[in-house]
Amino acid sequence: MHTRHTLVLTAATLFEQRGFARTRLSEVSSHAGVSSGALHFHFASKDVLANVVQEYSAATLHRAASDARDRSDDALQGLVDITHAVAARLNTDVVARAGLLLDWDAAWEGGHRLGEEWRDCVRAELLTARAEGALADEVSLADIEVSVVAVTTGFEALARQDPTWLSHQPLTGFWRLMLPQITAPAWTAPTDPAGAPVHRQEREEAAPRRALAAAGSNIGSYQVS
Amino acid sequence: MHTRHTLVLTAATLFEQRGFARTRLSEVSSHAGVSSGALHFHFASKDVLANVVQEYSAATLHRAASDARDRSDDALQGLVDITHAVAARLNTDVVARAGLLLDWDAAWEGGHRLGEEWRDCVRAELLTARAEGALADEVSLADIEVSVVAVTTGFEALARQDPTWLSHQPLTGFWRLMLPQITAPAWTAPTDPAGAPVHRQEREEAAPRRALAAAGSNIGSYQVS
């Protein structure tokens, strides 16, 4: 792994543990096992480093979402699959989590607005699902959008203190309650609240990586886009 | 208003704006217009001050929840009313918000676990609602609990960047989708997703206070329990 990537991974881990304000560049370099000079060669300041963490996070989450969507036959199942794919990615990838966390960090005033991109993504899938005839006519798109954005934001926030909130079960429970209410009676393709089977398989494959991460090494779960 | 209360209000405002790590006691005293000595007379440290903010926040939110519950005839409407009452209180009360925010602040390692108390409150209402016969048999209590806790946590988190997330509309939209799915077919007391009428009246009364808060003065919205 290149020095730059080690530094991004180390910074993400420290941002998550301590917040932006209390993370020092000198700790990032010492935890990463590189010299202070090497760190400054790659990153001129803590702000630059935090921006790169957010860029990696955005790229990783975009890819997880678009891969999930590409495999789905319709937009309603696609939206369910995207939420599971993003949760699974957050569950295993400290850089993805740290990028989102920075958006909430009162001490960080930089860049990305991952939350707004997420809302746009949810809205786009819902518009397509309505056009495809998957959604019940009497149900308000705005109600669904607001509920899905809030519940997924809640899972991410709650997982900061208890990672099981980003596991498969809670999100499946939400969709189990929501899908019967929002699906059009005439819609014949049943939507799986647990996500399409291919994602379940990936989740099982991801389990050893998660165990590795829990054991203190996040290296195995981190891939630069 | 007593000096102590002014200091708590000022600290809450600064914690919300800057986070715990970047708030200095010297700023709290100067923003509150009191001497550094007076501040230290009331609060020995920033940790003590943050703990008091959380205690006020917990007391305020508990009271809002129990007042709402006392006025509800059954537990399902009670749960809906509690969520609206807590959201309305957070919307208008910077000390209530700051107490919750501290729970999420990576730089704060103190006291209260308001999130766990909230989950216990939701679970207790759902258990009573099931005993009262309001909930459909085939619906899992765990699914409802997880969804309600996640969605309300999400509204609170999203409101940090856009306060309209804690307004009446989004929460009503969530309950509009959720209630038909979880209510027992034989349950004859219709549950109002917008909250019981008495709460709507209070919300309208709260509007001028909210306008005052938006104009830069939070004084009008703050009452010590």
Tab-separated table of C-alpha atoms in Angstrom:
chain	number	residue	atom	x	y	z
A	1	MET	CA	0.000	0.000	0.000
A	2	HIS	CA	1.324	3.414	-0.899
A	3	THR	CA	2.196	5.932	1.785
A	4	ARG	CA	-0.567	8.227	0.644
A	5	HIS	CA	-3.196	5.555	1.136
A	6	THR	CA	-1.811	4.590	4.536
A	7	LEU	CA	-2.063	8.224	5.588
A	8	VAL	CA	-5.672	8.522	4.388
A	9	LEU	CA	-6.629	5.339	6.231
A	10	THR	CA	-4.878	6.457	9.418
A	11	ALA	CA	-6.422	9.930	9.284
A	12	ALA	CA	-9.909	8.436	8.752
A	13	THR	CA	-9.444	6.160	11.765
A	14	LEU	CA	-8.359	9.073	13.962
A	15	PHE	CA	-11.117	11.408	12.670
A	16	GLU	CA	-13.646	8.729	13.564
A	17	GLN	CA	-12.196	8.124	17.032
A	18	ARG	CA	-11.517	11.703	18.103
A	19	GLY	CA	-13.212	14.073	15.721
A	20	PHE	CA	-11.516	16.539	13.390
A	21	ALA	CA	-10.573	19.118	16.048
A	22	ARG	CA	-8.632	16.743	18.283
A	23	THR	CA	-6.754	14.902	15.519
A	24	ARG	CA	-3.220	16.216	15.046
A	25	LEU	CA	-1.153	15.801	11.916
A	26	SER	CA	1.766	14.639	14.065
A	27	GLU	CA	-0.401	11.760	15.348
A	28	VAL	CA	-1.459	10.840	11.831
A	29	SER	CA	2.156	10.527	10.733
A	30	SER	CA	3.288	8.629	13.831
A	31	HIS	CA	0.300	6.221	13.745
A	32	ALA	CA	0.923	5.670	10.032
A	33	GLY	CA	4.612	5.044	10.674
A	34	VAL	CA	5.794	7.742	8.292
A	35	SER	CA	7.827	10.878	8.891
A	36	SER	CA	6.246	14.253	9.348
A	37	GLY	CA	8.077	15.352	6.187
A	38	ALA	CA	6.518	12.520	4.185
A	39	LEU	CA	3.055	13.506	5.425
A	40	HIS	CA	3.550	17.115	4.411
A	41	PHE	CA	4.831	16.004	1.025
A	42	HIS	CA	1.424	14.395	0.404
A	43	PHE	CA	-0.872	16.700	2.365
A	44	ALA	CA	-0.212	20.383	2.973
A	45	SER	CA	-2.636	20.622	5.903
A	46	LYS	CA	-5.241	18.779	7.960
A	47	ASP	CA	-7.938	20.425	5.824
A	48	VAL	CA	-6.441	18.934	2.669
A	49	LEU	CA	-6.293	15.518	4.308
A	50	ALA	CA	-9.924	15.751	5.449
A	51	ASN	CA	-10.973	16.760	1.931
A	52	VAL	CA	-9.240	13.715	0.484
A	53	VAL	CA	-10.944	11.455	3.051
A	54	GLN	CA	-14.290	12.899	1.953
A	55	GLU	CA	-13.455	12.444	-1.732
A	56	TYR	CA	-12.555	8.784	-1.199
A	57	SER	CA	-15.678	8.322	0.882
A	58	ALA	CA	-17.897	9.867	-1.780
A	59	ALA	CA	-16.297	7.803	-4.555
A	60	THR	CA	-16.626	4.564	-2.567
A	61	LEU	CA	-20.253	5.156	-1.646
A	62	HIS	CA	-21.171	6.259	-5.173
A	63	ARG	CA	-19.639	3.071	-6.541
A	64	ALA	CA	-21.421	0.866	-3.985
A	65	ALA	CA	-24.722	2.547	-4.885
A	66	SER	CA	-24.277	2.400	-8.648
A	67	ASP	CA	-23.093	-1.244	-8.581
A	68	ALA	CA	-26.188	-2.191	-6.577
A	69	ARG	CA	-28.460	-0.237	-8.908
A	70	ASP	CA	-26.918	-1.777	-12.038
A	71	ARG	CA	-27.848	-5.250	-10.805
A	72	SER	CA	-31.466	-4.400	-10.005
A	73	ASP	CA	-34.257	-4.925	-12.516
A	74	ASP	CA	-36.447	-2.076	-11.269
A	75	ALA	CA	-36.015	1.155	-9.319
A	76	LEU	CA	-37.925	0.154	-6.162
A	77	GLN	CA	-35.813	-2.963	-5.630
A	78	GLY	CA	-32.893	-0.807	-6.733
A	79	LEU	CA	-33.507	1.701	-3.948
A	80	VAL	CA	-33.745	-1.094	-1.350
A	81	ASP	CA	-30.544	-2.640	-2.712
A	82	ILE	CA	-28.730	0.715	-2.712
A	83	THR	CA	-29.557	1.307	0.948
A	84	HIS	CA	-28.242	-2.145	1.859
A	85	ALA	CA	-25.111	-1.713	-0.259
A	86	VAL	CA	-24.299	1.685	1.264
A	87	ALA	CA	-24.905	0.378	4.803
A	88	ALA	CA	-22.683	-2.656	4.151
A	89	ARG	CA	-19.942	-0.427	2.785
A	90	LEU	CA	-20.142	1.913	5.781
A	91	ASN	CA	-20.072	-1.103	8.071
A	92	THR	CA	-16.738	-2.324	6.700
A	93	ASP	CA	-14.934	0.811	5.480
A	94	VAL	CA	-13.571	3.336	7.958
A	95	VAL	CA	-12.738	5.858	5.217
A	96	ALA	CA	-16.331	5.789	3.952
A	97	ARG	CA	-17.588	6.340	7.515
A	98	ALA	CA	-15.102	9.093	8.311
A	99	GLY	CA	-16.054	11.005	5.159
A	100	LEU	CA	-19.699	11.051	6.253
A	101	LEU	CA	-18.801	11.885	9.840
A	102	LEU	CA	-16.839	14.954	8.750
A	103	ASP	CA	-20.053	16.338	7.260
A	104	TRP	CA	-21.485	16.303	10.818
A	105	ASP	CA	-18.350	17.482	12.604
A	106	ALA	CA	-18.911	20.965	14.033
A	107	ALA	CA	-15.160	21.590	13.859
A	108	TRP	CA	-14.929	20.833	10.106
A	109	GLU	CA	-16.106	23.431	7.638
A	110	GLY	CA	-14.927	21.944	4.369
A	111	GLY	CA	-16.227	20.522	1.207
A	112	HIS	CA	-18.509	17.680	0.371
A	113	ARG	CA	-22.199	17.541	1.040
A	114	LEU	CA	-22.702	13.806	0.960
A	115	GLY	CA	-26.071	14.178	2.653
A	116	GLU	CA	-27.492	16.239	-0.197
A	117	GLU	CA	-26.151	13.790	-2.771
A	118	TRP	CA	-27.831	10.980	-0.860
A	119	ARG	CA	-31.159	12.768	-0.884
A	120	ASP	CA	-30.860	13.360	-4.647
A	121	CYS	CA	-30.101	9.674	-5.157
A	122	VAL	CA	-33.174	8.567	-3.148
A	123	ARG	CA	-35.402	11.040	-4.989
A	124	ALA	CA	-34.168	9.917	-8.421
A	125	GLU	CA	-34.907	6.256	-7.661
A	126	LEU	CA	-38.372	7.118	-6.373
A	127	LEU	CA	-39.197	9.146	-9.479
A	128	THR	CA	-38.157	6.220	-11.652
A	129	ALA	CA	-40.103	3.765	-9.461
A	130	ARG	CA	-43.221	5.875	-9.856
A	131	ALA	CA	-42.731	6.066	-13.621
A	132	GLU	CA	-42.330	2.275	-13.691
A	133	GLY	CA	-45.633	1.868	-11.854
A	134	ALA	CA	-44.160	0.333	-8.690
A	135	LEU	CA	-45.556	2.901	-6.255
A	136	ALA	CA	-49.116	3.213	-5.013
A	137	ASP	CA	-50.806	6.281	-6.519
A	138	GLU	CA	-52.076	7.656	-3.220
A	139	VAL	CA	-48.681	7.634	-1.532
A	140	SER	CA	-46.725	10.877	-1.525
A	141	LEU	CA	-43.222	10.686	-3.006
A	142	ALA	CA	-42.138	13.406	-0.577
A	143	ASP	CA	-43.260	11.291	2.405
A	144	ILE	CA	-41.245	8.301	1.186
A	145	GLU	CA	-38.195	10.405	0.340
A	146	VAL	CA	-38.167	12.102	3.729
A	147	SER	CA	-38.677	8.815	5.584
A	148	VAL	CA	-35.949	6.951	3.693
A	149	VAL	CA	-33.432	9.791	4.031
A	150	ALA	CA	-34.183	10.200	7.742
A	151	VAL	CA	-34.089	6.506	8.602
A	152	THR	CA	-30.825	5.862	6.748
A	153	THR	CA	-29.257	8.966	8.307
A	154	GLY	CA	-30.442	7.658	11.674
A	155	PHE	CA	-28.882	4.225	11.140
A	156	GLU	CA	-25.567	5.842	10.257
A	157	ALA	CA	-25.690	8.154	13.281
A	158	LEU	CA	-26.715	5.387	15.710
A	159	ALA	CA	-23.979	3.098	14.394
A	160	ARG	CA	-21.359	5.513	15.693
A	161	GLN	CA	-22.101	4.231	19.177
A	162	ASP	CA	-23.249	0.724	18.241
A	163	PRO	CA	-22.163	-0.695	14.846
A	164	THR	CA	-25.010	-3.252	14.801
A	165	TRP	CA	-27.306	-0.430	13.649
A	166	LEU	CA	-25.600	-0.684	10.248
A	167	SER	CA	-26.032	-4.443	10.078
A	168	HIS	CA	-28.531	-6.070	7.754
A	169	GLN	CA	-31.366	-6.605	10.226
A	170	PRO	CA	-32.545	-3.064	11.157
A	171	LEU	CA	-32.682	-1.820	7.574
A	172	THR	CA	-34.541	-4.955	6.488
A	173	GLY	CA	-37.049	-4.344	9.293
A	174	PHE	CA	-37.686	-0.815	8.062
A	175	TRP	CA	-38.282	-1.947	4.492
A	176	ARG	CA	-40.517	-4.803	5.702
A	177	LEU	CA	-42.814	-2.194	7.263
A	178	MET	CA	-42.544	0.352	4.459
A	179	LEU	CA	-42.812	-1.724	1.264
A	180	PRO	CA	-46.407	-3.020	1.666
A	181	GLN	CA	-47.580	0.537	2.223
A	182	ILE	CA	-45.845	2.150	-0.754
A	183	THR	CA	-46.081	-0.606	-3.387
A	184	ALA	CA	-48.806	-0.349	-6.034
A	185	PRO	CA	-51.390	-3.173	-5.733
A	186	ALA	CA	-50.912	-3.977	-9.417
A	187	TRP	CA	-47.110	-4.234	-9.149
A	188	THR	CA	-46.226	-7.871	-9.805
A	189	ALA	CA	-42.464	-7.946	-9.185
A	190	PRO	CA	-42.139	-8.642	-5.439
A	191	THR	CA	-39.618	-6.370	-3.735
A	192	ASP	CA	-37.277	-8.117	-1.297
A	193	PRO	CA	-36.856	-5.964	1.867
A	194	ALA	CA	-33.600	-7.794	2.584
A	195	GLY	CA	-32.112	-6.710	-0.742
A	196	ALA	CA	-31.631	-8.756	-3.885
A	197	PRO	CA	-30.008	-12.187	-3.314
A	198	VAL	CA	-26.709	-11.211	-4.966
A	199	HIS	CA	-26.191	-8.637	-2.222
A	200	ARG	CA	-26.829	-11.174	0.471
A	201	GLN	CA	-24.056	-13.273	-1.016
A	202	GLU	CA	-21.679	-10.320	-1.005
A	203	ARG	CA	-22.550	-9.576	2.570
A	204	GLU	CA	-21.571	-13.086	3.579
A	205	GLU	CA	-18.312	-12.709	1.711
A	206	ALA	CA	-17.731	-9.410	3.511
A	207	ALA	CA	-18.033	-11.030	6.960
A	208	PRO	CA	-14.361	-12.102	7.239
A	209	ARG	CA	-13.273	-8.598	6.258
A	210	ARG	CA	-15.481	-7.176	8.975
A	211	ALA	CA	-13.944	-9.573	11.517
A	212	LEU	CA	-10.496	-8.380	10.436
A	213	ALA	CA	-11.574	-4.776	10.896
A	214	ALA	CA	-12.971	-5.535	14.355
A	215	ALA	CA	-9.643	-7.120	15.274
A	216	GLY	CA	-7.981	-3.753	14.800
A	217	SER	CA	-6.838	-3.902	11.197
A	218	ASN	CA	-8.890	-1.939	8.689
A	219	ILE	CA	-6.451	-2.536	5.887
A	220	GLY	CA	-8.324	-5.486	4.410
A	221	SER	CA	-11.526	-3.533	4.048
A	222	TYR	CA	-10.042	-0.510	2.360
A	223	GLN	CA	-9.679	-0.201	-1.370
A	224	VAL	CA	-8.886	2.999	-3.135
A	225	SER	CA	-11.242	3.728	-5.974
B	1	MET	CA	-32.632	35.476	34.302
B	2	HIS	CA	-29.999	34.271	36.731
B	3	THR	CA	-26.336	34.248	35.794
B	4	ARG	CA	-26.224	30.479	35.979
B	5	HIS	CA	-28.998	30.134	33.427
B	6	THR	CA	-27.445	32.708	31.128
B	7	LEU	CA	-24.210	30.736	31.210
B	8	VAL	CA	-25.967	27.456	30.412
B	9	LEU	CA	-27.815	29.071	27.493
B	10	THR	CA	-24.635	30.668	26.163
B	11	ALA	CA	-22.636	27.456	26.498
B	12	ALA	CA	-25.374	25.498	24.700
B	13	THR	CA	-25.383	28.013	21.846
B	14	LEU	CA	-21.597	27.798	21.476
B	15	PHE	CA	-21.522	23.980	21.763
B	16	GLU	CA	-24.070	23.823	18.974
B	17	GLN	CA	-22.194	26.280	16.752
B	18	ARG	CA	-18.624	25.070	17.258
B	19	GLY	CA	-18.689	21.715	18.999
B	20	PHE	CA	-17.360	20.940	22.460
B	21	ALA	CA	-13.642	20.940	21.573
B	22	ARG	CA	-13.585	24.436	20.073
B	23	THR	CA	-15.702	26.142	22.731
B	24	ARG	CA	-13.593	27.953	25.317
B	25	LEU	CA	-14.773	28.900	28.792
B	26	SER	CA	-13.432	32.413	28.220
B	27	GLU	CA	-15.794	32.761	25.235
B	28	VAL	CA	-18.732	31.480	27.267
B	29	SER	CA	-18.162	34.126	29.923
B	30	SER	CA	-17.575	36.960	27.458
B	31	HIS	CA	-20.605	36.030	25.280
B	32	ALA	CA	-22.721	35.752	28.444
B	33	GLY	CA	-21.472	39.132	29.637
B	34	VAL	CA	-20.211	37.821	32.956
B	35	SER	CA	-16.730	37.748	34.434
B	36	SER	CA	-14.497	34.726	34.230
B	37	GLY	CA	-14.605	34.594	38.035
B	38	ALA	CA	-18.410	34.436	38.028
B	39	LEU	CA	-18.319	31.599	35.530
B	40	HIS	CA	-15.875	29.614	37.662
B	41	PHE	CA	-18.018	30.266	40.723
B	42	HIS	CA	-20.862	28.389	38.985
B	43	PHE	CA	-18.938	25.862	36.891
B	44	ALA	CA	-15.550	24.458	37.820
B	45	SER	CA	-14.773	23.277	34.276
B	46	LYS	CA	-16.079	22.923	30.743
B	47	ASP	CA	-16.948	19.294	31.539
B	48	VAL	CA	-19.158	20.404	34.425
B	49	LEU	CA	-20.876	22.945	32.196
B	50	ALA	CA	-21.489	20.339	29.484
B	51	ASN	CA	-22.932	17.955	32.057
B	52	VAL	CA	-25.361	20.624	33.233
B	53	VAL	CA	-26.406	21.337	29.632
B	54	GLN	CA	-27.142	17.633	29.214
B	55	GLU	CA	-29.088	17.487	32.484
B	56	TYR	CA	-31.277	20.434	31.435
B	57	SER	CA	-31.733	18.885	28.024
B	58	ALA	CA	-32.768	15.519	29.477
B	59	ALA	CA	-35.184	17.140	31.945
B	60	THR	CA	-36.768	19.322	29.229
B	61	LEU	CA	-37.208	16.444	26.791
B	62	HIS	CA	-38.542	14.109	29.486
B	63	ARG	CA	-41.109	16.707	30.460
B	64	ALA	CA	-42.159	17.335	26.851
B	65	ALA	CA	-42.579	13.585	26.342
B	66	SER	CA	-44.484	12.939	29.561
B	67	ASP	CA	-46.793	15.940	29.071
B	68	ALA	CA	-47.658	14.669	25.590
B	69	ARG	CA	-48.204	11.142	26.857
B	70	ASP	CA	-50.431	12.295	29.719
B	71	ARG	CA	-52.819	13.924	27.248
B	72	SER	CA	-53.095	10.893	24.972
B	73	ASP	CA	-55.854	8.322	25.404
B	74	ASP	CA	-53.867	5.374	24.099
B	75	ALA	CA	-50.228	4.418	23.675
B	76	LEU	CA	-50.080	4.424	19.855
B	77	GLN	CA	-51.391	7.994	19.617
B	78	GLY	CA	-49.190	8.672	22.653
B	79	LEU	CA	-46.072	7.565	20.797
B	80	VAL	CA	-46.952	9.723	17.782
B	81	ASP	CA	-47.641	12.683	20.089
B	82	ILE	CA	-44.374	12.163	21.994
B	83	THR	CA	-42.336	12.230	18.783
B	84	HIS	CA	-44.026	15.489	17.736
B	85	ALA	CA	-43.589	17.036	21.193
B	86	VAL	CA	-39.889	16.150	21.353
B	87	ALA	CA	-39.295	17.447	17.808
B	88	ALA	CA	-41.115	20.701	18.599
B	89	ARG	CA	-39.072	21.152	21.770
B	90	LEU	CA	-35.801	20.503	19.909
B	91	ASN	CA	-36.899	22.935	17.229
B	92	THR	CA	-37.273	25.804	19.682
B	93	ASP	CA	-34.831	25.055	22.512
B	94	VAL	CA	-31.091	25.356	21.955
B	95	VAL	CA	-30.264	23.779	25.326
B	96	ALA	CA	-32.338	20.703	24.487
B	97	ARG	CA	-30.538	20.432	21.122
B	98	ALA	CA	-27.072	20.981	22.555
B	99	GLY	CA	-27.603	18.263	25.150
B	100	LEU	CA	-28.379	15.749	22.415
B	101	LEU	CA	-25.540	17.003	20.231
B	102	LEU	CA	-23.006	16.435	22.994
B	103	ASP	CA	-23.926	12.742	22.936
B	104	TRP	CA	-22.674	12.692	19.340
B	105	ASP	CA	-19.646	14.921	19.851
B	106	ALA	CA	-16.447	12.911	19.408
B	107	ALA	CA	-14.640	15.377	21.682
B	108	TRP	CA	-17.070	14.906	24.594
B	109	GLU	CA	-16.781	11.805	26.742
B	110	GLY	CA	-19.211	12.639	29.544
B	111	GLY	CA	-22.425	11.546	31.015
B	112	HIS	CA	-25.908	11.178	29.673
B	113	ARG	CA	-27.067	8.629	27.193
B	114	LEU	CA	-30.168	10.357	25.926
B	115	GLY	CA	-30.258	8.039	22.919
B	116	GLU	CA	-30.704	4.957	25.087
B	117	GLU	CA	-33.414	6.640	27.135
B	118	TRP	CA	-35.208	7.513	23.919
B	119	ARG	CA	-35.092	3.914	22.732
B	120	ASP	CA	-36.478	2.731	26.100
B	121	CYS	CA	-39.297	5.276	25.837
B	122	VAL	CA	-40.261	4.134	22.318
B	123	ARG	CA	-40.164	0.466	23.347
B	124	ALA	CA	-42.341	1.068	26.435
B	125	GLU	CA	-45.025	2.819	24.367
B	126	LEU	CA	-45.013	0.042	21.783
B	127	LEU	CA	-45.369	-2.663	24.452
B	128	THR	CA	-48.365	-0.808	25.900
B	129	ALA	CA	-49.834	-0.248	22.417
B	130	ARG	CA	-49.592	-3.978	21.721
B	131	ALA	CA	-51.221	-4.792	25.065
B	132	GLU	CA	-54.001	-2.331	24.235
B	133	GLY	CA	-54.610	-4.107	20.924
B	134	ALA	CA	-53.602	-1.181	18.704
B	135	LEU	CA	-50.893	-3.020	16.767
B	136	ALA	CA	-51.370	-5.573	14.007
B	137	ASP	CA	-50.420	-9.066	15.216
B	138	GLU	CA	-48.164	-9.898	12.307
B	139	VAL	CA	-46.011	-6.781	12.696
B	140	SER	CA	-42.772	-7.145	14.641
B	141	LEU	CA	-42.363	-4.762	17.591
B	142	ALA	CA	-38.615	-4.799	16.990
B	143	ASP	CA	-39.103	-3.587	13.404
B	144	ILE	CA	-41.272	-0.686	14.566
B	145	GLU	CA	-38.945	0.218	17.421
B	146	VAL	CA	-35.874	0.241	15.204
B	147	SER	CA	-37.621	2.268	12.500
B	148	VAL	CA	-39.007	4.887	14.896
B	149	VAL	CA	-35.698	5.288	16.747
B	150	ALA	CA	-33.741	5.533	13.486
B	151	VAL	CA	-36.099	7.965	11.766
B	152	THR	CA	-36.308	10.313	14.766
B	153	THR	CA	-32.536	10.198	15.211
B	154	GLY	CA	-32.239	11.000	11.521
B	155	PHE	CA	-34.562	14.015	11.755
B	156	GLU	CA	-32.523	15.382	14.654
B	157	ALA	CA	-29.237	14.825	12.820
B	158	LEU	CA	-30.490	16.320	9.534
B	159	ALA	CA	-31.889	19.373	11.344
B	160	ARG	CA	-28.368	20.376	12.352
B	161	GLN	CA	-27.831	21.535	8.784
B	162	ASP	CA	-31.448	22.388	7.938
B	163	PRO	CA	-33.896	23.064	10.823
B	164	THR	CA	-36.947	22.321	8.653
B	165	TRP	CA	-36.243	18.602	9.215
B	166	LEU	CA	-37.559	19.092	12.763
B	167	SER	CA	-40.698	20.862	11.584
B	168	HIS	CA	-44.092	19.186	11.685
B	169	GLN	CA	-44.290	18.037	8.077
B	170	PRO	CA	-41.535	15.392	7.744
B	171	LEU	CA	-42.493	13.539	10.925
B	172	THR	CA	-46.174	13.588	9.929
B	173	GLY	CA	-45.199	12.124	6.555
B	174	PHE	CA	-43.361	9.262	8.220
B	175	TRP	CA	-46.313	8.419	10.479
B	176	ARG	CA	-48.720	8.691	7.517
B	177	LEU	CA	-46.782	5.882	5.820
B	178	MET	CA	-46.170	3.827	8.958
B	179	LEU	CA	-49.523	3.886	10.793
B	180	PRO	CA	-51.666	2.001	8.237
B	181	GLN	CA	-49.086	-0.785	8.195
B	182	ILE	CA	-48.728	-1.244	11.956
B	183	THR	CA	-52.294	-0.607	13.170
B	184	ALA	CA	-54.511	-3.607	13.961
B	185	PRO	CA	-57.495	-3.886	11.550
B	186	ALA	CA	-59.841	-4.112	14.550
B	187	TRP	CA	-58.447	-0.961	16.219
B	188	THR	CA	-61.242	1.597	16.152
B	189	ALA	CA	-59.550	4.710	17.604
B	190	PRO	CA	-58.056	6.441	14.546
B	191	THR	CA	-54.464	7.563	15.132
B	192	ASP	CA	-53.660	11.059	13.874
B	193	PRO	CA	-50.210	11.050	12.159
B	194	ALA	CA	-50.007	14.814	12.746
B	195	GLY	CA	-50.335	14.361	16.503
B	196	ALA	CA	-53.357	15.005	18.692
B	197	PRO	CA	-55.062	18.402	18.098
B	198	VAL	CA	-53.896	19.869	21.407
B	199	HIS	CA	-50.324	19.571	20.192
B	200	ARG	CA	-51.090	21.296	16.948
B	201	GLN	CA	-52.410	24.224	18.963
B	202	GLU	CA	-49.230	24.356	21.028
B	203	ARG	CA	-47.154	24.259	17.899
B	204	GLU	CA	-48.931	27.294	16.545
B	205	GLU	CA	-48.350	29.088	19.818
B	206	ALA	CA	-44.660	28.134	19.610
B	207	ALA	CA	-44.219	29.752	16.176
B	208	PRO	CA	-43.478	33.296	17.434
B	209	ARG	CA	-40.860	31.855	19.804
B	210	ARG	CA	-39.240	30.080	16.905
B	211	ALA	CA	-39.184	33.322	14.901
B	212	LEU	CA	-37.490	35.026	17.833
B	213	ALA	CA	-34.893	32.257	17.964
B	214	ALA	CA	-34.260	32.537	14.229
B	215	ALA	CA	-33.717	36.256	14.656
B	216	GLY	CA	-30.733	35.544	16.864
B	217	SER	CA	-32.237	35.540	20.325
B	218	ASN	CA	-32.776	32.171	21.942
B	219	ILE	CA	-33.750	33.670	25.257
B	220	GLY	CA	-37.480	33.530	24.616
B	221	SER	CA	-37.438	29.831	23.892
B	222	TYR	CA	-35.509	28.788	26.958
B	223	GLN	CA	-37.129	27.922	30.223
B	224	VAL	CA	-35.304	26.228	33.040
B	225	SER	CA	-37.156	23.214	34.360
